[in-house]
Each structure stands twice: as structure tokens, then as C-alpha cells.
Short mmCIF file of C-alpha atoms and ligand atoms in Angstrom, two decimals:
data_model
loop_
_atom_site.label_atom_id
_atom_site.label_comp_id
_atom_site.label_asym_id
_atom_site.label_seq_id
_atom_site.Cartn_x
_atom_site.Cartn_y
_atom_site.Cartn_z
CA UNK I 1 0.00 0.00 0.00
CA UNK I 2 1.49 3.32 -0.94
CA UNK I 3 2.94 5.51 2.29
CA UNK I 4 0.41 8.13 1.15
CA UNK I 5 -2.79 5.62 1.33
CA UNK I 6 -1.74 5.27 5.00
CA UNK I 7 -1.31 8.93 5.63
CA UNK I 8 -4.72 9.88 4.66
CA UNK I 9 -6.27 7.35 6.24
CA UNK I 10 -7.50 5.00 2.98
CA UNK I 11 -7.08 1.47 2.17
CA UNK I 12 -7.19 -0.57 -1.18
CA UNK I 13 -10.37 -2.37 -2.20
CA UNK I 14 -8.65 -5.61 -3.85
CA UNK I 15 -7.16 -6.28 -7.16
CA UNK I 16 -8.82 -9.68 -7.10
CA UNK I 17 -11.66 -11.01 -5.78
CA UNK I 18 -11.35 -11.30 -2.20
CA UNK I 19 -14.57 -11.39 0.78
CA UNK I 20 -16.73 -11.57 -2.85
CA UNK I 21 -15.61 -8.18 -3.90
CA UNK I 22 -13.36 -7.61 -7.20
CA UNK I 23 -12.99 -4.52 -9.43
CA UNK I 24 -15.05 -4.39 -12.66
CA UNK I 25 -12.32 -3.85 -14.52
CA UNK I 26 -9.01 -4.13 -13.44
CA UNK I 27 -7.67 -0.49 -14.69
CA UNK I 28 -9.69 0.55 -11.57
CA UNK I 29 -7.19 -0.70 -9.64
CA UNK I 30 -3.92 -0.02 -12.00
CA UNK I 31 -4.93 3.07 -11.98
CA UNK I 32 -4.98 3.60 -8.05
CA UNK I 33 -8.54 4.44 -8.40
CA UNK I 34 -9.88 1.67 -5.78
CA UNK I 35 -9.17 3.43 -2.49
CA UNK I 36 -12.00 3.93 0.27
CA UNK I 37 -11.99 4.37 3.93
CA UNK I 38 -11.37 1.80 5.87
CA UNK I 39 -15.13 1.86 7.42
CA UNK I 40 -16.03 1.60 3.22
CA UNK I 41 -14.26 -1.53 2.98
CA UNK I 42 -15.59 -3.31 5.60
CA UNK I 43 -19.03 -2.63 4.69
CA UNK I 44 -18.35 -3.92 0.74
CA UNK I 45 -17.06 -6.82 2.57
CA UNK I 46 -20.10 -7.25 4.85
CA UNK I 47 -22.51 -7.09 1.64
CA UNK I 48 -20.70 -9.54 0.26
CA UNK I 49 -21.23 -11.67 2.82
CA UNK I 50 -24.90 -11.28 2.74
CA UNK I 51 -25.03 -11.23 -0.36
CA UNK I 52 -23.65 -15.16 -1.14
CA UNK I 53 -25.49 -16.33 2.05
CA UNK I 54 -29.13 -15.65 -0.44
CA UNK I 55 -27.38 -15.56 -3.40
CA UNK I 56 -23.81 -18.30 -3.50
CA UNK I 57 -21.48 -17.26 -5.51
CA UNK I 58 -22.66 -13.32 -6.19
CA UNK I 59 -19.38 -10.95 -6.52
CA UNK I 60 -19.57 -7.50 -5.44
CA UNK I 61 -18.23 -5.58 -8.82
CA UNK I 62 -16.56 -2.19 -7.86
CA UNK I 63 -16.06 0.67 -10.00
CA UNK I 64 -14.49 4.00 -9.00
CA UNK I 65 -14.00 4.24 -5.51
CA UNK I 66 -11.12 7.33 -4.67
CA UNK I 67 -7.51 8.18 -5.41
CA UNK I 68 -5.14 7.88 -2.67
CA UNK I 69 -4.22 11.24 -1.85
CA UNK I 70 -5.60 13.60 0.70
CA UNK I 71 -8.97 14.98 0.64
CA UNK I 72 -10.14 17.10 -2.18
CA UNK I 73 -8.19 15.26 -4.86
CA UNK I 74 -10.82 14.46 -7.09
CA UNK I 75 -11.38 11.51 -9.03
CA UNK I 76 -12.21 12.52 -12.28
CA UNK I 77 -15.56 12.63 -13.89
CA UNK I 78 -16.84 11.94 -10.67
CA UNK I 79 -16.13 15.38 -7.95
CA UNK I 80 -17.15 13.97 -5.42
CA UNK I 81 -15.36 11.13 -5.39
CA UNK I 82 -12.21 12.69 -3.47
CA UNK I 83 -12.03 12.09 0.16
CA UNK I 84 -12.38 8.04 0.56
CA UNK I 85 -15.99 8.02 1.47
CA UNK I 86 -17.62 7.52 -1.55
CA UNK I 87 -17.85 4.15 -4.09
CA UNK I 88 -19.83 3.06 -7.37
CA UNK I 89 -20.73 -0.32 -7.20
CA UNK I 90 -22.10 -2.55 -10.60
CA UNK I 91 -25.50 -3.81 -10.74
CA UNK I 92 -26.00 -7.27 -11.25
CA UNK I 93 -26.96 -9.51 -13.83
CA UNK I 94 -28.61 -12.17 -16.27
CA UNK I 95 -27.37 -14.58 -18.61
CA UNK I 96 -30.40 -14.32 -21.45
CA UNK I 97 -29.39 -17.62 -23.09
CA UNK I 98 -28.65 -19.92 -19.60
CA UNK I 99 -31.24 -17.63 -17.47
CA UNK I 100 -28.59 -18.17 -14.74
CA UNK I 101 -27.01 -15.44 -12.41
CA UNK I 102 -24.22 -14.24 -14.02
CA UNK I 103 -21.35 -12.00 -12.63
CA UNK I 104 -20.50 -10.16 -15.71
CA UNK I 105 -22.04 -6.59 -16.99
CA UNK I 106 -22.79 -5.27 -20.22
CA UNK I 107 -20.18 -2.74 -20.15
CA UNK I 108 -16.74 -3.30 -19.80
CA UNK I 109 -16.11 -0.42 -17.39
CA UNK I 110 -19.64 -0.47 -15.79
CA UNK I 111 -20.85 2.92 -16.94
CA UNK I 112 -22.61 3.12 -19.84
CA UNK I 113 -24.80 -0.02 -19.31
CA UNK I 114 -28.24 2.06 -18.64
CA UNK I 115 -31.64 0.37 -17.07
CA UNK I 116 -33.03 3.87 -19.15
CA UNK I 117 -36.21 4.73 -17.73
CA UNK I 118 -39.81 2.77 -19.12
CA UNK I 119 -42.36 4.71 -20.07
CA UNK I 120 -44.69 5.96 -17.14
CA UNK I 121 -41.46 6.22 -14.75
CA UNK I 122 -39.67 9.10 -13.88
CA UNK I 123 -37.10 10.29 -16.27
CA UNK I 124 -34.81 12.67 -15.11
CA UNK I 125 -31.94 12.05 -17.84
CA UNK I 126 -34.36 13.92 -20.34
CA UNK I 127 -34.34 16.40 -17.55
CA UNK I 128 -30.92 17.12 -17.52
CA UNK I 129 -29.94 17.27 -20.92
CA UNK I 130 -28.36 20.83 -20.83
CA UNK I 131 -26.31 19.20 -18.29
CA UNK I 132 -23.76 17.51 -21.36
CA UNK I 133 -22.13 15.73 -18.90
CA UNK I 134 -24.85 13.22 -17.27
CA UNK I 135 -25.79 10.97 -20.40
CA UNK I 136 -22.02 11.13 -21.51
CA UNK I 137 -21.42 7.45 -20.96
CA UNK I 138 -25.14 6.83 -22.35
CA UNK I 139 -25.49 5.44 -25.95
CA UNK I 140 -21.62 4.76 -27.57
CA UNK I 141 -20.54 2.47 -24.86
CA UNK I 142 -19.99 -1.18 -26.75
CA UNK I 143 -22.42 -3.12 -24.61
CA UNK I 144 -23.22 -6.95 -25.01
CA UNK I 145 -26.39 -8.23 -25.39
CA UNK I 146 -26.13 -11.54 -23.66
CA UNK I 147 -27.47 -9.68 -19.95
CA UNK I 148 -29.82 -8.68 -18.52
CA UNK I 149 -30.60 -6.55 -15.83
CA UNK I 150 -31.39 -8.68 -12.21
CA UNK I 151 -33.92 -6.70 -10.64
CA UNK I 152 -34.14 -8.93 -7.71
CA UNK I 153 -30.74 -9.10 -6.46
CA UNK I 154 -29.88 -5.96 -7.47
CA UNK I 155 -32.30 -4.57 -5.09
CA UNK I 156 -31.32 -6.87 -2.75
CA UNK I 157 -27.76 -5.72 -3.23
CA UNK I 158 -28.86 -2.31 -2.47
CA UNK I 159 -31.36 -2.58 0.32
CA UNK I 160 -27.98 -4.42 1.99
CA UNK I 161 -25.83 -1.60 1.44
CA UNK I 162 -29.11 0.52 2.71
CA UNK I 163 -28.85 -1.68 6.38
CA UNK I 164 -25.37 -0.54 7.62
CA UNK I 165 -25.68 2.26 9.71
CA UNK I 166 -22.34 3.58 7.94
CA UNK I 167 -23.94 4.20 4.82
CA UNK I 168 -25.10 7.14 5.04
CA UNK I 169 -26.15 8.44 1.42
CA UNK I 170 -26.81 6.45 -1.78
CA UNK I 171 -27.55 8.01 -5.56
CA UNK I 172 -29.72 5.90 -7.62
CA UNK I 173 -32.11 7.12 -11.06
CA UNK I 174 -35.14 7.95 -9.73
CA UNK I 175 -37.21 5.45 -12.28
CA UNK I 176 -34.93 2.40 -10.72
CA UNK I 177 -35.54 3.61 -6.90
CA UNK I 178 -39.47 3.48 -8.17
CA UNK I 179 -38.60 -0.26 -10.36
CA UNK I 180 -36.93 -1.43 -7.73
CA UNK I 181 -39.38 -0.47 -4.41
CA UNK I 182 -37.30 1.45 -2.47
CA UNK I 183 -37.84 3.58 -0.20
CA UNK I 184 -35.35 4.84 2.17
CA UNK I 185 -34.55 8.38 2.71
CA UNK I 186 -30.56 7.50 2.50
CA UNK I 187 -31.50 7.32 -1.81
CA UNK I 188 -31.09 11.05 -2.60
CA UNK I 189 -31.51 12.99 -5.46
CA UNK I 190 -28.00 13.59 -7.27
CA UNK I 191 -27.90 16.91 -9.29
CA UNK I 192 -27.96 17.22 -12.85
CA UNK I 193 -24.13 18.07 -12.64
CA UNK I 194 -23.54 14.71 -11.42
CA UNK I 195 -23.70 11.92 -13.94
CA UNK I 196 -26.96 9.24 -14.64
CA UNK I 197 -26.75 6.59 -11.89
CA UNK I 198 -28.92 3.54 -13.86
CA UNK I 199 -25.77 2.23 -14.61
CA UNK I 200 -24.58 1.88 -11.15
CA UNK I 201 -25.17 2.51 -7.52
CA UNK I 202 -23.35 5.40 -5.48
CA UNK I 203 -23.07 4.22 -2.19
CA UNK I 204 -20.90 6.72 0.74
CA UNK I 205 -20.25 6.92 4.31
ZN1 ZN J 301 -20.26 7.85 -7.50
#
């Protein structure tokens, strides 16, 4: 672990899957872009846990988590993402042709791989078009067609992260916190500078 990591008070999420957690895609970690708070690691960990005890053999996929360097370093695109408190974790998934729980994603890096809204449900994307930044990863993305989205454990997934007390704030698309049937104040509404979260789920201390 770099001398730095330590000094600001972060720790690595692993390079390969360890307590049912792995990165997406392993440039999350080459790139130093896996590091969390301590408290953030152990709760991955924990949902992971709970997780394979309904659902054997389910991996937690990461995405970005946080640099290691002191607070305020942003993590490009994502602001917010710069003081070890904050990680995007991958939905989960179906194999179409084996209707069998998969571990994989559409996308190779995660973002890109919309749930877009159905008609009838909330659509804030269309809301923040003048925003050019929130659809960005939306629509060019090379995205395989063998998945498809798990409602079920995903929203297990989530309403896990939603049970420890640590988490304290998650971002989610409207239309998927409506799909989905949740309902706990911790979901908030990210702002249209922000990007689209129905490829992913913000979760933060
Ligand atoms: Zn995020």
C-alpha cells in the first residue's frame, strides 16, 4: 500500500476477488482508483457476505471508488469522489441464453450499461440534458447483449448496502428507486451536474 494511502487514512479495495468483492475492470485498480476508507471496505465486505449467504457465488463488482491522496483530490468525472468516502458499485446480472445469475455486466467499465427509464417512470436524464455531462457514458458504450438486468438481487444488493448504519447516502435514477421499491430516505436525489446513476449505484459513508 502506498505511504500516502496510509497517511490519509485510505485502504485498497482488492485487485482480485477477495470477501466476494473484485474490481469491474481491473484499470480501476492499475490506476490507483480503488481506495475507500477503511469503514467503506468493511461494509463492501459485509454485503458480500450477505449477499452469497441468499445468493452463492454473487461478486460485489466495484467501479471508481477514490484516489489515494488527501482529501479534495478528485477523481475525475466523478467530484465527489475525493475524500475516501464515496464508491460506485455494478449492478448485477442475467445470462439471457442460460437464465442463470451471471457475474459479468454489459459494459466493460460499468458505466454506460443504462436500465433507461420505461415509459410511465420518472425520467430525469431527459431532464438534464443541458447538463452535457450526465448521459455522456449513455449510448456509444460497446455493450453486449447476452445480460440482462437482475432486478431482484440488485435490489437486494442495495437494500444491503441501505442496512449498515455507515452508509449514510446512496444516488440511484429515480425510475430504478421506483422499479426497484425502495424507499429509504438515505436514496437522494444527485444533481444534474452529477452523472446518470442507472448504470450503477453510489453508495458513501
Ligand atoms: Zn459515485
Amino acid at each position: 500500500m502506498p505511504p500516502i494511502a496510509k497517511k490519509y487514512g485510505r485502504v485498497p479495495l482488492p485487485f482480485i476477488e477477495t470477501n466476494h468483492v473484485r474490481p469491474l475492470s481491473i484499470w480501476t485498480a492499475l490506476l490507483n482508483r480503488n481506495y475507500v476508507r477503511p469503514e467503506l471496505r468493511a461494509i463492501t465486505y459485509a454485503v458480500g457476505d450477505e449477499m452469497n449467504r441468499k445468493y452463492p457465488g454473487t461478486v460485489i463488482n466495484y467501479m471508481d471508488a477514490n484516489f489515494p491522496f488527501r482529501d479534495g483530490f478528485p477523481l475525475l468525472p466523478h467530484i465527489s469522489h475525493n475524500d475516501g468516502r464515496k464508491l460506485d458499485v455494478a449492478f448485477h446480472y442475467i445470462d439471457k441464453a442460460t437464465g442463470k445469475r451471471s457475474n459479468g455486466n454489459p459494459s466493460p467499465i460499468g458505466y454506460g450499461g443504462s436500465e433507461p427509464p420505461r415509459k410511465g417512470e420518472p425520467d430525469r436524464p431527459s431532464r438534464c440534458t443541458s447538463n452535457w455531462q450526465y448521459s455522456y457514458m449513455y449510448g456509444w458504450m460497446p455493450l453486449s447483449d447476452r445480460l440482462a438486468f437482475d432486478q431482484a438481487r440488485t435490489q437486494d444488493m442495495i437494500n444491503a448496502f441501505i442496512k449498515q448504519k455507515g452508509i449514510k447516502t446512496l444516488y440511484l435514477e429515480p425510475h430504478l428507486k421506483k422499479r426497484l421499491h425502495l424507499t429509504s430516505k438515505k436514496i437522494r436525489l444527485h444533481a444534474c451536474y452529477s452523472v446518470r446513476h442507472d448504470d450503477h449505484v453510489h453508495v458513501q459513508l
